[in-house]
Short mmCIF file of C-alpha atoms in Angstrom, two decimals:
data_model
loop_
_atom_site.label_atom_id
_atom_site.label_comp_id
_atom_site.label_asym_id
_atom_site.label_seq_id
_atom_site.Cartn_x
_atom_site.Cartn_y
_atom_site.Cartn_z
CA MET A 7 0.00 0.00 0.00
CA LEU A 8 1.52 3.29 -1.12
CA THR A 9 1.00 6.19 1.27
CA ILE A 10 1.71 9.84 0.49
CA TYR A 11 1.97 12.71 2.94
CA ASP A 12 -0.73 15.13 1.82
CA SER A 13 0.17 18.69 2.81
CA ALA A 14 -3.50 19.68 2.83
CA ALA A 15 -4.46 16.88 5.24
CA ARG A 16 -1.18 17.21 7.19
CA ALA A 17 -1.02 13.43 7.33
CA LYS A 18 -0.05 10.38 5.31
CA ARG A 19 -2.89 9.02 3.22
CA GLU A 20 -3.26 5.85 1.23
CA PHE A 21 -2.80 6.72 -2.42
CA THR A 22 -5.87 6.04 -4.53
CA PRO A 23 -5.74 7.50 -8.05
CA ILE A 24 -8.83 8.94 -9.71
CA ARG A 25 -8.49 6.45 -12.57
CA PRO A 26 -7.23 3.01 -11.52
CA GLY A 27 -3.75 2.42 -12.91
CA HIS A 28 -3.27 6.04 -14.02
CA VAL A 29 -1.70 9.03 -12.25
CA GLY A 30 -1.84 12.67 -13.24
CA ILE A 31 0.86 14.76 -11.56
CA TYR A 32 1.60 18.46 -12.02
CA VAL A 33 4.75 20.10 -10.66
CA CYS A 34 5.47 23.82 -10.67
CA GLY A 35 8.47 24.32 -12.91
CA MET A 36 11.05 27.04 -13.42
CA THR A 37 10.84 30.71 -14.26
CA VAL A 38 13.44 30.80 -17.01
CA TYR A 39 15.44 34.01 -16.58
CA ASP A 40 18.63 32.48 -15.09
CA ARG A 41 20.49 29.19 -14.54
CA CYS A 42 18.81 26.61 -12.30
CA HIS A 43 20.22 26.49 -8.75
CA ILE A 44 20.48 23.67 -6.23
CA GLY A 45 16.98 24.41 -4.93
CA HIS A 46 15.68 23.68 -8.42
CA ALA A 47 17.87 20.55 -8.47
CA ARG A 48 15.95 19.22 -5.48
CA VAL A 49 12.58 19.75 -7.16
CA LEU A 50 13.83 18.11 -10.36
CA VAL A 51 15.31 15.06 -8.63
CA VAL A 52 12.57 14.56 -6.02
CA PHE A 53 9.70 14.48 -8.46
CA ASP A 54 11.70 12.45 -10.96
CA MET A 55 12.09 9.90 -8.16
CA VAL A 56 8.34 10.04 -7.43
CA VAL A 57 7.45 9.50 -11.09
CA ARG A 58 9.94 6.65 -11.45
CA TYR A 59 8.59 4.88 -8.39
CA LEU A 60 4.97 5.31 -9.49
CA LYS A 61 5.97 3.68 -12.77
CA GLU A 62 7.76 0.92 -10.84
CA ARG A 63 4.46 0.28 -9.05
CA GLY A 64 2.77 -0.18 -12.43
CA PHE A 65 1.06 3.18 -12.87
CA ASP A 66 0.75 4.94 -16.21
CA VAL A 67 2.00 8.42 -15.26
CA ASN A 68 1.15 11.69 -16.98
CA TYR A 69 3.82 14.03 -15.59
CA VAL A 70 3.33 17.72 -16.37
CA ARG A 71 5.90 20.34 -15.37
CA ASN A 72 5.24 23.86 -16.59
CA ILE A 73 7.65 26.54 -17.76
CA THR A 74 7.04 30.18 -16.80
CA ASP A 75 8.42 32.12 -19.75
CA ILE A 76 6.83 35.50 -19.08
CA ASP A 77 6.94 37.52 -15.84
CA ASP A 78 8.48 40.64 -14.32
CA LYS A 79 11.92 39.09 -13.75
CA ILE A 80 12.12 37.80 -17.31
CA ILE A 81 11.15 41.18 -18.75
CA ALA A 82 13.72 42.94 -16.57
CA ARG A 83 16.53 40.48 -17.37
CA ALA A 84 15.87 40.68 -21.13
CA ALA A 85 16.02 44.47 -20.96
CA GLU A 86 19.21 44.30 -18.89
CA ASN A 87 20.80 41.98 -21.46
CA ALA A 88 19.47 43.96 -24.41
CA GLU A 89 18.02 40.78 -25.90
CA SER A 90 14.54 39.64 -26.80
CA ILE A 91 12.42 37.80 -24.25
CA GLU A 92 12.13 34.84 -26.61
CA SER A 93 15.90 34.60 -27.02
CA LEU A 94 16.41 34.78 -23.24
CA THR A 95 13.79 32.19 -22.35
CA ASP A 96 14.73 29.77 -25.14
CA ARG A 97 18.35 29.86 -24.00
CA PHE A 98 17.54 29.14 -20.36
CA ILE A 99 15.01 26.45 -21.25
CA LYS A 100 17.76 24.58 -23.11
CA LEU A 101 20.12 24.98 -20.14
CA MET A 102 17.40 23.85 -17.71
CA ARG A 103 16.81 20.69 -19.74
CA ARG A 104 20.55 20.07 -19.90
CA ASP A 105 20.78 20.35 -16.10
CA ALA A 106 17.82 18.00 -15.61
CA GLU A 107 19.31 15.42 -17.98
CA ALA A 108 22.69 15.62 -16.21
CA LEU A 109 20.92 14.88 -12.90
CA GLY A 110 19.42 11.72 -14.41
CA CYS A 111 15.87 13.05 -14.68
CA LEU A 112 13.37 11.74 -17.20
CA PRO A 113 11.72 14.43 -19.32
CA PRO A 114 8.12 15.13 -18.23
CA THR A 115 5.27 13.87 -20.36
CA SER A 116 4.63 17.50 -21.29
CA GLN A 117 6.22 20.87 -20.47
CA PRO A 118 3.65 23.56 -21.30
CA ARG A 119 4.95 27.11 -21.64
CA ALA A 120 2.93 29.98 -20.21
CA THR A 121 3.10 32.03 -23.41
CA GLU A 122 1.55 29.15 -25.36
CA ASN A 123 -1.44 28.90 -23.01
CA VAL A 124 -2.59 32.49 -22.60
CA ASP A 125 -5.96 31.75 -24.26
CA GLU A 126 -6.73 29.18 -21.54
CA MET A 127 -5.78 31.73 -18.87
CA ILE A 128 -8.01 34.41 -20.42
CA ALA A 129 -10.93 31.96 -20.53
CA MET A 130 -10.48 31.08 -16.84
CA ILE A 131 -10.29 34.76 -15.86
CA GLU A 132 -13.47 35.47 -17.84
CA THR A 133 -15.25 32.69 -15.93
CA LEU A 134 -14.06 34.07 -12.59
CA ILE A 135 -15.33 37.57 -13.49
CA GLU A 136 -18.68 36.18 -14.61
CA ARG A 137 -19.07 34.24 -11.36
CA GLY A 138 -18.23 37.23 -9.20
CA ASN A 139 -14.88 35.88 -8.00
CA ALA A 140 -12.78 38.47 -9.82
CA TYR A 141 -13.00 42.16 -10.69
CA ARG A 142 -11.29 44.72 -12.88
CA ALA A 143 -9.68 47.43 -10.78
CA ASP A 144 -9.41 51.12 -11.63
CA ASN A 145 -5.82 50.66 -12.82
CA GLY A 146 -6.86 48.05 -15.42
CA ASP A 147 -5.55 45.00 -13.52
CA VAL A 148 -7.88 42.09 -12.82
CA TYR A 149 -7.83 40.71 -9.27
CA PHE A 150 -9.20 37.59 -7.61
CA ASP A 151 -11.53 38.42 -4.73
CA VAL A 152 -10.27 36.25 -1.87
CA SER A 153 -13.38 36.96 0.23
CA THR A 154 -15.44 34.85 -2.22
CA PHE A 155 -13.55 31.64 -1.36
CA GLU A 156 -14.31 30.46 2.17
CA ARG A 157 -11.47 27.92 2.40
CA TYR A 158 -8.70 30.39 1.61
CA GLY A 159 -5.71 29.56 3.80
CA SER A 160 -6.68 25.92 4.39
CA LEU A 161 -3.65 24.42 2.58
CA SER A 162 -1.05 26.47 4.46
CA GLY A 163 -3.04 26.66 7.71
CA ARG A 164 -3.08 30.46 7.68
CA ASP A 165 -5.89 32.65 8.96
CA PRO A 166 -6.98 35.26 6.39
CA ASP A 167 -7.60 37.83 9.13
CA ASP A 168 -4.04 37.41 10.43
CA LEU A 169 -2.74 37.67 6.88
CA ARG A 170 -4.66 40.90 6.31
CA ALA A 171 -3.22 42.40 9.49
CA GLY A 172 0.33 41.90 8.24
CA ALA A 173 -0.27 42.54 4.54
CA ARG A 174 1.42 45.31 2.60
CA VAL A 175 -0.17 46.81 -0.50
CA ALA A 176 1.99 48.50 -3.12
CA VAL A 177 1.05 52.10 -3.90
CA ASP A 178 0.29 51.28 -7.54
CA GLU A 179 -2.18 48.50 -6.71
CA ALA A 180 -5.90 49.15 -6.71
CA LYS A 181 -7.24 45.98 -5.13
CA ASP A 182 -10.19 45.97 -2.76
CA ASP A 183 -8.57 43.70 -0.16
CA PRO A 184 -4.88 43.29 0.76
CA LEU A 185 -5.17 39.52 0.14
CA ASP A 186 -6.63 39.85 -3.36
CA PHE A 187 -4.10 38.77 -5.99
CA VAL A 188 -3.59 39.74 -9.58
CA LEU A 189 -4.91 37.55 -12.40
CA TRP A 190 -4.19 39.94 -15.28
CA LYS A 191 -1.78 42.85 -15.48
CA HIS A 192 -2.82 45.75 -17.68
CA ALA A 193 -0.60 46.55 -20.64
CA LYS A 194 2.42 48.75 -20.02
CA PRO A 195 4.52 50.41 -22.74
CA GLY A 196 7.26 48.17 -24.11
CA GLU A 197 6.01 45.01 -22.39
CA PRO A 198 4.57 41.89 -24.07
CA GLN A 199 0.79 41.95 -24.16
CA TRP A 200 -2.21 39.96 -25.34
CA GLU A 201 -5.70 41.14 -26.22
CA ALA A 202 -8.41 40.12 -23.76
CA PRO A 203 -12.09 41.05 -23.16
CA PHE A 204 -11.04 42.83 -19.96
CA GLY A 205 -8.29 44.82 -21.67
CA PRO A 206 -4.83 44.21 -23.20
CA GLY A 207 -2.15 42.93 -20.87
CA ARG A 208 -0.48 39.75 -19.65
CA PRO A 209 -1.32 37.04 -17.11
CA GLY A 210 -0.27 37.06 -13.49
CA TRP A 211 1.86 34.19 -12.22
CA HIS A 212 -0.74 32.27 -10.21
CA ILE A 213 -3.30 31.89 -13.00
CA GLU A 214 -0.70 30.19 -15.22
CA CYS A 215 -0.55 26.98 -13.22
CA SER A 216 -4.32 26.73 -12.75
CA ALA A 217 -4.97 27.08 -16.46
CA MET A 218 -2.16 24.78 -17.60
CA SER A 219 -2.74 22.04 -15.01
CA THR A 220 -6.48 21.77 -15.60
CA ASP A 221 -5.98 21.92 -19.36
CA ALA A 222 -3.45 19.06 -19.23
CA LEU A 223 -4.92 16.90 -16.46
CA GLY A 224 -8.57 17.89 -15.99
CA THR A 225 -10.47 19.92 -13.42
CA THR A 226 -9.50 17.43 -10.68
CA PHE A 227 -6.23 15.52 -10.74
CA ASP A 228 -4.19 13.27 -8.47
CA ILE A 229 -0.99 15.00 -7.33
CA HIS A 230 0.28 18.57 -7.34
CA GLY A 231 3.90 19.08 -6.32
CA GLY A 232 6.44 21.80 -5.77
CA GLY A 233 8.79 23.35 -3.27
CA HIS A 234 7.59 24.14 0.26
CA ASP A 235 8.09 27.84 -0.49
CA LEU A 236 5.25 27.67 -3.02
CA MET A 237 2.61 26.49 -0.54
CA PHE A 238 1.74 30.09 0.25
CA PRO A 239 0.71 32.12 -1.58
CA HIS A 240 1.11 30.35 -4.93
CA HIS A 241 -0.59 27.03 -4.26
CA GLU A 242 -3.14 28.63 -1.95
CA ASN A 243 -4.09 30.99 -4.78
CA GLU A 244 -4.19 28.15 -7.29
CA ILE A 245 -6.76 26.30 -5.19
CA ALA A 246 -8.97 29.36 -4.78
CA GLN A 247 -9.06 30.40 -8.44
CA SER A 248 -9.26 26.84 -9.81
CA GLU A 249 -12.11 25.68 -7.61
CA CYS A 250 -14.08 28.90 -8.15
CA ALA A 251 -13.61 28.64 -11.93
CA THR A 252 -14.45 24.94 -12.28
CA GLY A 253 -16.71 24.21 -9.31
CA CYS A 254 -14.64 21.07 -8.71
CA HIS A 255 -12.18 19.91 -6.06
CA PHE A 256 -8.78 20.85 -7.50
CA VAL A 257 -6.16 18.35 -6.27
CA ASN A 258 -6.35 15.12 -4.26
CA TYR A 259 -2.76 15.04 -2.91
CA TRP A 260 -0.42 17.98 -2.32
CA MET A 261 3.31 17.17 -2.12
CA HIS A 262 5.94 19.70 -1.05
CA ASN A 263 9.68 19.12 -0.86
CA GLY A 264 11.64 20.80 1.94
CA PHE A 265 13.93 23.80 1.75
CA VAL A 266 17.58 23.66 0.73
CA ARG A 267 20.01 25.32 3.11
CA VAL A 268 23.72 25.95 2.60
CA ASP A 269 25.93 25.16 5.58
CA ASP A 270 22.79 25.48 7.73
CA GLU A 271 21.97 28.95 6.38
CA LYS A 272 19.25 30.02 3.98
CA MET A 273 20.55 30.07 0.41
CA SER A 274 20.83 33.65 -0.82
CA LYS A 275 22.84 35.53 -3.42
CA SER A 276 23.39 38.31 -0.88
CA LEU A 277 25.04 35.82 1.49
CA GLY A 278 27.31 34.52 -1.24
CA ASN A 279 26.09 30.93 -0.78
CA PHE A 280 24.05 30.66 -3.97
CA PHE A 281 25.10 27.83 -6.28
CA THR A 282 23.83 26.88 -9.72
CA ILE A 283 23.53 23.26 -10.83
CA GLU A 284 26.23 23.96 -13.41
CA GLU A 285 28.66 25.18 -10.72
CA VAL A 286 28.03 22.19 -8.46
CA THR A 287 28.29 19.59 -11.22
CA GLN A 288 31.63 21.01 -12.33
CA ARG A 289 32.98 20.06 -8.89
CA TYR A 290 30.99 16.87 -8.26
CA HIS A 291 29.72 14.21 -10.62
CA PRO A 292 25.99 14.86 -11.27
CA GLU A 293 25.12 11.44 -9.85
CA VAL A 294 26.77 12.46 -6.57
CA VAL A 295 24.36 15.40 -6.44
CA ARG A 296 21.43 13.06 -7.13
CA LEU A 297 22.47 10.66 -4.34
CA PHE A 298 23.01 13.59 -1.97
CA ILE A 299 19.46 14.85 -2.64
CA LEU A 300 17.82 11.42 -2.28
CA SER A 301 19.75 10.59 0.89
CA SER A 302 17.43 12.97 2.77
CA HIS A 303 13.67 12.51 2.91
CA TYR A 304 12.04 14.79 0.39
CA ARG A 305 10.01 16.63 3.05
CA SER A 306 13.01 17.29 5.30
CA PRO A 307 15.32 20.30 5.04
CA LEU A 308 18.38 19.54 2.91
CA ASN A 309 21.70 20.98 4.03
CA TYR A 310 24.08 21.60 1.14
CA SER A 311 27.74 21.46 2.17
CA ASP A 312 31.01 20.19 0.77
CA GLN A 313 31.15 17.71 3.62
CA ASN A 314 27.79 16.19 2.70
CA LEU A 315 28.65 16.05 -0.98
CA ASP A 316 32.03 14.49 -0.17
CA ALA A 317 30.16 11.81 1.80
CA ALA A 318 27.91 11.13 -1.19
CA GLN A 319 30.98 10.97 -3.43
CA ALA A 320 32.60 8.39 -1.14
CA SER A 321 29.39 6.33 -1.01
CA LEU A 322 29.08 6.19 -4.77
CA SER A 323 32.75 5.33 -5.20
CA ARG A 324 32.27 2.41 -2.81
CA TRP A 325 29.10 1.47 -4.70
CA TYR A 326 30.77 1.38 -8.12
CA SER A 327 33.86 -0.33 -6.75
CA ALA A 328 31.64 -3.14 -5.45
CA LEU A 329 29.79 -3.54 -8.74
CA LYS A 330 33.06 -3.54 -10.66
CA LYS A 331 34.42 -6.39 -8.54
CA VAL A 332 31.24 -8.50 -8.45
CA PRO A 333 29.01 -8.76 -11.53
CA ALA A 334 25.26 -8.54 -10.93
CA ASN A 335 24.64 -11.75 -12.91
CA ALA A 336 22.09 -13.24 -10.51
CA GLU A 337 18.52 -12.66 -9.40
CA PRO A 338 17.89 -9.97 -6.76
CA ILE A 339 17.07 -11.27 -3.29
CA PRO A 340 13.24 -11.19 -2.89
CA GLU A 341 13.31 -10.26 0.80
CA VAL A 342 15.62 -7.33 0.07
CA MET A 343 13.41 -6.06 -2.74
CA ASP A 344 10.32 -6.41 -0.53
CA ALA A 345 12.01 -4.30 2.15
CA PHE A 346 12.96 -1.71 -0.48
CA HIS A 347 9.38 -1.45 -1.75
CA GLU A 348 8.08 -1.23 1.81
CA ALA A 349 10.38 1.74 2.45
CA MET A 350 9.39 3.51 -0.77
CA ASP A 351 5.69 2.79 -0.20
CA ASP A 352 6.01 4.78 3.03
CA ASP A 353 5.85 8.27 1.48
CA PHE A 354 8.89 7.65 -0.75
CA ASN A 355 11.31 7.05 2.12
CA THR A 356 14.51 7.19 0.08
CA PRO A 357 16.88 7.44 3.11
CA LYS A 358 15.63 4.06 4.34
CA ALA A 359 15.76 2.62 0.81
CA ILE A 360 19.35 3.83 0.34
CA ALA A 361 20.30 2.40 3.75
CA LEU A 362 19.18 -1.01 2.42
CA ILE A 363 21.48 -0.53 -0.56
CA HIS A 364 24.39 0.26 1.76
CA GLU A 365 23.69 -2.94 3.74
CA GLN A 366 23.98 -4.94 0.54
CA LEU A 367 27.15 -3.05 -0.43
CA SER A 368 28.74 -4.06 2.86
CA LEU A 369 27.96 -7.70 2.12
CA VAL A 370 29.41 -7.46 -1.38
CA HIS A 371 32.62 -5.94 -0.06
CA LYS A 372 32.77 -8.48 2.77
CA ILE A 373 32.34 -11.67 0.75
CA GLY A 374 33.04 -10.59 -2.82
CA GLU A 375 36.79 -11.13 -2.81
CA GLN A 376 36.48 -14.71 -1.56
CA ASP A 377 33.28 -15.83 -3.28
CA LYS A 378 31.92 -13.78 -6.17
CA GLU A 379 29.15 -16.29 -6.83
CA ALA A 380 27.85 -15.91 -3.27
CA ALA A 381 28.06 -12.12 -3.54
CA ALA A 382 26.28 -11.92 -6.93
CA PRO A 383 22.67 -11.90 -5.57
CA HIS A 384 23.61 -9.01 -3.29
CA ALA A 385 25.12 -7.12 -6.23
CA ALA A 386 21.99 -7.87 -8.26
CA SER A 387 19.83 -6.47 -5.46
CA ILE A 388 21.93 -3.31 -5.38
CA ASN A 389 21.58 -2.95 -9.13
CA ALA A 390 17.80 -3.51 -9.04
CA MET A 391 17.19 -1.02 -6.23
CA GLY A 392 19.53 1.50 -7.84
CA ALA A 393 17.73 1.19 -11.17
CA ILE A 394 14.45 2.31 -9.57
CA LEU A 395 16.16 5.41 -8.13
CA ASN A 396 18.37 5.83 -11.22
CA LEU A 397 21.55 5.45 -9.16
CA GLY A 398 24.52 3.19 -9.80
CA GLN A 399 23.59 2.55 -13.43
CA LEU A 400 26.70 3.97 -15.09
CA ASP A 401 29.71 2.03 -16.26
CA PRO A 402 31.83 1.78 -13.07
CA ASP A 403 34.96 3.10 -14.79
CA ALA A 404 33.05 6.04 -16.23
CA PHE A 405 32.19 7.13 -12.69
CA LEU A 406 35.38 6.11 -10.90
CA HIS A 407 37.59 7.80 -13.51
CA TRP A 408 35.57 11.04 -13.63
CA SER A 409 37.37 14.18 -12.49
CA ALA A 410 36.11 17.59 -11.48
CA GLU A 411 36.43 20.26 -14.15
CA GLY A 412 38.96 22.26 -12.13
CA ASP A 413 41.19 19.19 -11.75
CA ARG A 414 41.19 18.06 -15.36
CA GLU A 415 44.28 19.98 -16.48
CA ASP A 416 46.21 19.20 -13.30
CA THR A 417 46.09 15.41 -13.31
CA PHE A 418 46.93 12.46 -15.52
CA ASP A 419 44.59 11.29 -18.25
CA ASP A 420 43.29 7.70 -18.31
CA ALA A 421 46.01 6.41 -20.65
CA GLU A 422 48.79 7.89 -18.50
CA ILE A 423 47.27 6.41 -15.35
CA ASN A 424 47.00 2.95 -16.91
CA GLN A 425 50.61 3.20 -18.12
CA LEU A 426 51.81 4.11 -14.59
CA ILE A 427 49.81 1.22 -13.12
CA ALA A 428 51.49 -1.15 -15.60
CA GLN A 429 54.92 0.24 -14.62
CA ARG A 430 54.04 -0.24 -10.96
CA ALA A 431 53.03 -3.84 -11.64
CA GLU A 432 56.38 -4.46 -13.28
CA ALA A 433 58.17 -2.91 -10.31
CA ARG A 434 56.22 -5.07 -7.88
CA ALA A 435 56.97 -8.20 -9.91
CA ALA A 436 60.67 -7.29 -9.73
CA ARG A 437 60.26 -6.68 -5.97
CA ASN A 438 61.27 -3.06 -6.51
CA PHE A 439 58.92 -1.84 -3.80
CA GLU A 440 60.53 1.58 -3.57
CA GLU A 441 59.57 2.28 -7.21
CA SER A 442 56.16 0.72 -6.68
CA ASP A 443 55.49 2.99 -3.71
CA ARG A 444 56.79 6.02 -5.62
CA ILE A 445 54.27 5.46 -8.43
CA ARG A 446 51.44 4.85 -5.96
CA ASP A 447 52.27 8.07 -4.08
CA LEU A 448 52.63 10.03 -7.33
CA LEU A 449 49.16 8.97 -8.38
CA LEU A 450 47.75 9.65 -4.93
CA ASP A 451 49.21 13.17 -4.98
CA ASN A 452 47.33 13.69 -8.24
CA GLY A 453 44.02 12.52 -6.80
CA ILE A 454 44.21 8.90 -8.02
CA THR A 455 43.52 6.10 -5.53
CA LEU A 456 44.68 2.57 -6.37
CA GLU A 457 42.96 -0.58 -5.13
CA ASP A 458 44.83 -3.87 -5.40
CA GLY A 459 42.73 -7.04 -5.62
CA ALA A 460 42.79 -10.61 -6.83
CA GLN A 461 41.86 -9.47 -10.34
CA GLY A 462 44.56 -6.83 -10.47
CA THR A 463 44.71 -3.11 -9.72
CA THR A 464 41.81 -0.73 -10.24
CA TRP A 465 41.81 3.00 -9.79
CA ARG A 466 39.45 5.87 -9.11
CA ARG A 467 39.71 9.61 -8.90
CA GLN A 468 39.24 11.11 -5.47
#
């Protein structure tokens, strides 16, 4: 039985899809005005893991992750760069997809762009105006009237009266209530705009996801995901406008991944602890980043630090070293796979699932040198569990021989390393242990660790 922690219910609930055997999942995607950062990496990897495991459990998954390609930040960045909005957003969409692929993420079933779905947004806003849930203000903007939705604040557990007491209204806004939020921004000179019955302009951010999710998945769908920071106000606003426009319950399960912190501090450009996926994966293999993310439960805070990434690097090196020594040419152990599925069925408990993998790794290392046949089922179990999480599926040498971008000009290439290992073997055969040790230390000084075994010497980059 698969259970999912539903943020709206604040409890784990047995997962029952609307259509048996089918799952519709919508995840709030990126606003494409800059490179994706490690916070985005967590969203990408977490929901890729969720989709992969749903597929493992036999579900046909329709995974929708939107792209916001028009908003204030995009307009400002394009003007700053003196380039067109289309050029800016196309460039960062390509880079976003490259980052996601590097992290081992499957492409979503569909990736709707906001600018390609403005007609659906206009239609939803028209419906909200007709039903008395939205109004056109004196400044030409269209706002959602929060007072018309009784359950406002139910997802985040916030009291509308308390929110009003602390709300700030910008001087150029003409809304009736501090909590009302913009659905349509009136046209301003030099900005992109679309014609609409309520005046030319462009959509607000919140209406994008309501229009695109219901268009792709229907008025009620199974799972809506995103970062914890989106719970309020974005997801709260989505619920209000969607349910008022359709008259239907919007989402059955809300999933939110936890915040990413850097050395136990909030990630912020002003603090100088802001890292893009590109920057991190130049220093660490992308699969190390994936393991690091999945080693914490998706709802827990994730602390980014060199120490934690170094630990993930060491774990994966041990993982690939084991699989290189012992081929996974046996059937996985049923009891191990049952325990893995039990962990994942419990709200996608990847830390527990990965702990099971480490237990099997210990057994492979313990018995593999003496009896590869006895160790093979354990290696097969590691491989099977890793395949579900998309970990440990690379060629072992491809991972073990990988080097960080900054180290690539300062160390030996693969051919030079293999030549030095051959020279060391000759020195050992001649009992010239001084030369053998010299070569080993030379390689170690250049970040190359040697491992001697019954099948010869293997190496990996530190």
